[in-house]
Amino acid sequence: MKAGLVKMQFPSCQTPEQPLGLYPLVNRAEDAALLFQNGITTLQIRIKDLQGEALRQELAATVRLAKTHKARLFINDYWQIAIELGAYGVHLGQEDLHTADAQALFQAGLRLGVSTHNPSEIENALPLQPSYLAIGPIFGTQSKQLDYPAVGLDNLSHWSRSLPMPVVAIGGIGLEQLGAVVRAGANGVAMIQGLQLHQADGAEHLHTLQTRFAENYQAWSKTPNDEKPFR
């Protein structure tokens, strides 16, 4: 990222009462609308197949939806457009940290999420004091070929306890894995394939995911810190 980052700290995006929670990743406003209508409060729009005005219009439509539903929307990669549209936040990969203007993001009041996959990338992101760190892949994933080894629950638990900002778990997480991931300390759980959004029972499955997250987060929150797993 560009210079001027000394002691910068991006705004928080969660409270103990309202964690980041289930965190879907979608590529169209229509999917965002469906998720918001079904109670999703945190979402990332990640578009790889549009450019120019078509891209801007799709992002603008999603920002409008998020504001209508008072949801936390993170735009993947396109930080200049996010500032222009007054988005809630931006999510950047490691490669984007060298080109994005953190000072401009900070001054615009946007939240910042950063992708990390290993200890060195976590250390690389920490000086920015982002709003959250996404860590993964926790497990193997079907959405893309793995470029990094799976993190696993042990490392997720360690980083969730030791890092000064919330951790979003990502990678290979579905309904079966969700409870264990939340009990390992994840404040948010990113999902793509695990959403099953366009299946016949998509809305019911989404409700089940939200309930599973809430139940496990509540149980984890009530556990004394010295009894929480720290692997």
PDB file of N, CA and C in Angstrom, residues 2-9 102-103 127-128:
ATOM      1  N   LYS A   2       0.281   2.326  -0.414  1.00  0.00           N
ATOM      2  CA  LYS A   2       1.031   3.556  -0.500  1.00  0.00           C
ATOM      3  C   LYS A   2       1.381   4.074   0.891  1.00  0.00           C
ATOM      4  N   ALA A   3       2.293   5.018   0.935  1.00  0.00           N
ATOM      5  CA  ALA A   3       2.842   5.485   2.202  1.00  0.00           C
ATOM      6  C   ALA A   3       1.799   6.196   3.047  1.00  0.00           C
ATOM      7  N   GLY A   4       2.168   6.447   4.322  1.00  0.00           N
ATOM      8  CA  GLY A   4       1.307   7.187   5.218  1.00  0.00           C
ATOM      9  C   GLY A   4       0.460   6.317   6.105  1.00  0.00           C
ATOM     10  N   LEU A   5       0.993   5.156   6.524  1.00  0.00           N
ATOM     11  CA  LEU A   5       0.181   4.195   7.259  1.00  0.00           C
ATOM     12  C   LEU A   5       0.560   4.077   8.728  1.00  0.00           C
ATOM     13  N   VAL A   6       1.448   4.931   9.211  1.00  0.00           N
ATOM     14  CA  VAL A   6       1.934   4.786  10.567  1.00  0.00           C
ATOM     15  C   VAL A   6       0.790   4.954  11.562  1.00  0.00           C
ATOM     16  N   LYS A   7       0.607   3.952  12.413  1.00  0.00           N
ATOM     17  CA  LYS A   7      -0.391   3.965  13.480  1.00  0.00           C
ATOM     18  C   LYS A   7      -1.819   4.187  12.963  1.00  0.00           C
ATOM     19  N   MET A   8      -2.059   3.831  11.727  1.00  0.00           N
ATOM     20  CA  MET A   8      -3.415   3.898  11.194  1.00  0.00           C
ATOM     21  C   MET A   8      -4.228   2.731  11.738  1.00  0.00           C
ATOM     22  N   GLN A   9      -5.478   2.980  12.071  1.00  0.00           N
ATOM     23  CA  GLN A   9      -6.366   1.922  12.537  1.00  0.00           C
ATOM     24  C   GLN A   9      -7.731   2.117  11.902  1.00  0.00           C
ATOM     25  N   ALA A 102      -4.220   3.312   1.089  1.00  0.00           N
ATOM     26  CA  ALA A 102      -4.807   3.104   2.409  1.00  0.00           C
ATOM     27  C   ALA A 102      -5.235   4.418   3.049  1.00  0.00           C
ATOM     28  N   GLN A 103      -4.455   5.476   2.817  1.00  0.00           N
ATOM     29  CA  GLN A 103      -4.802   6.770   3.404  1.00  0.00           C
ATOM     30  C   GLN A 103      -6.144   7.256   2.876  1.00  0.00           C
ATOM     31  N   PRO A 127       0.382  -4.027  10.246  1.00  0.00           N
ATOM     32  CA  PRO A 127       0.649  -2.592  10.401  1.00  0.00           C
ATOM     33  C   PRO A 127      -0.502  -1.699   9.945  1.00  0.00           C
ATOM     34  N   LEU A 128      -1.358  -2.211   9.068  1.00  0.00           N
ATOM     35  CA  LEU A 128      -2.503  -1.429   8.608  1.00  0.00           C
ATOM     36  C   LEU A 128      -3.612  -1.354   9.643  1.00  0.00           C
TER      37      LEU A 128
END
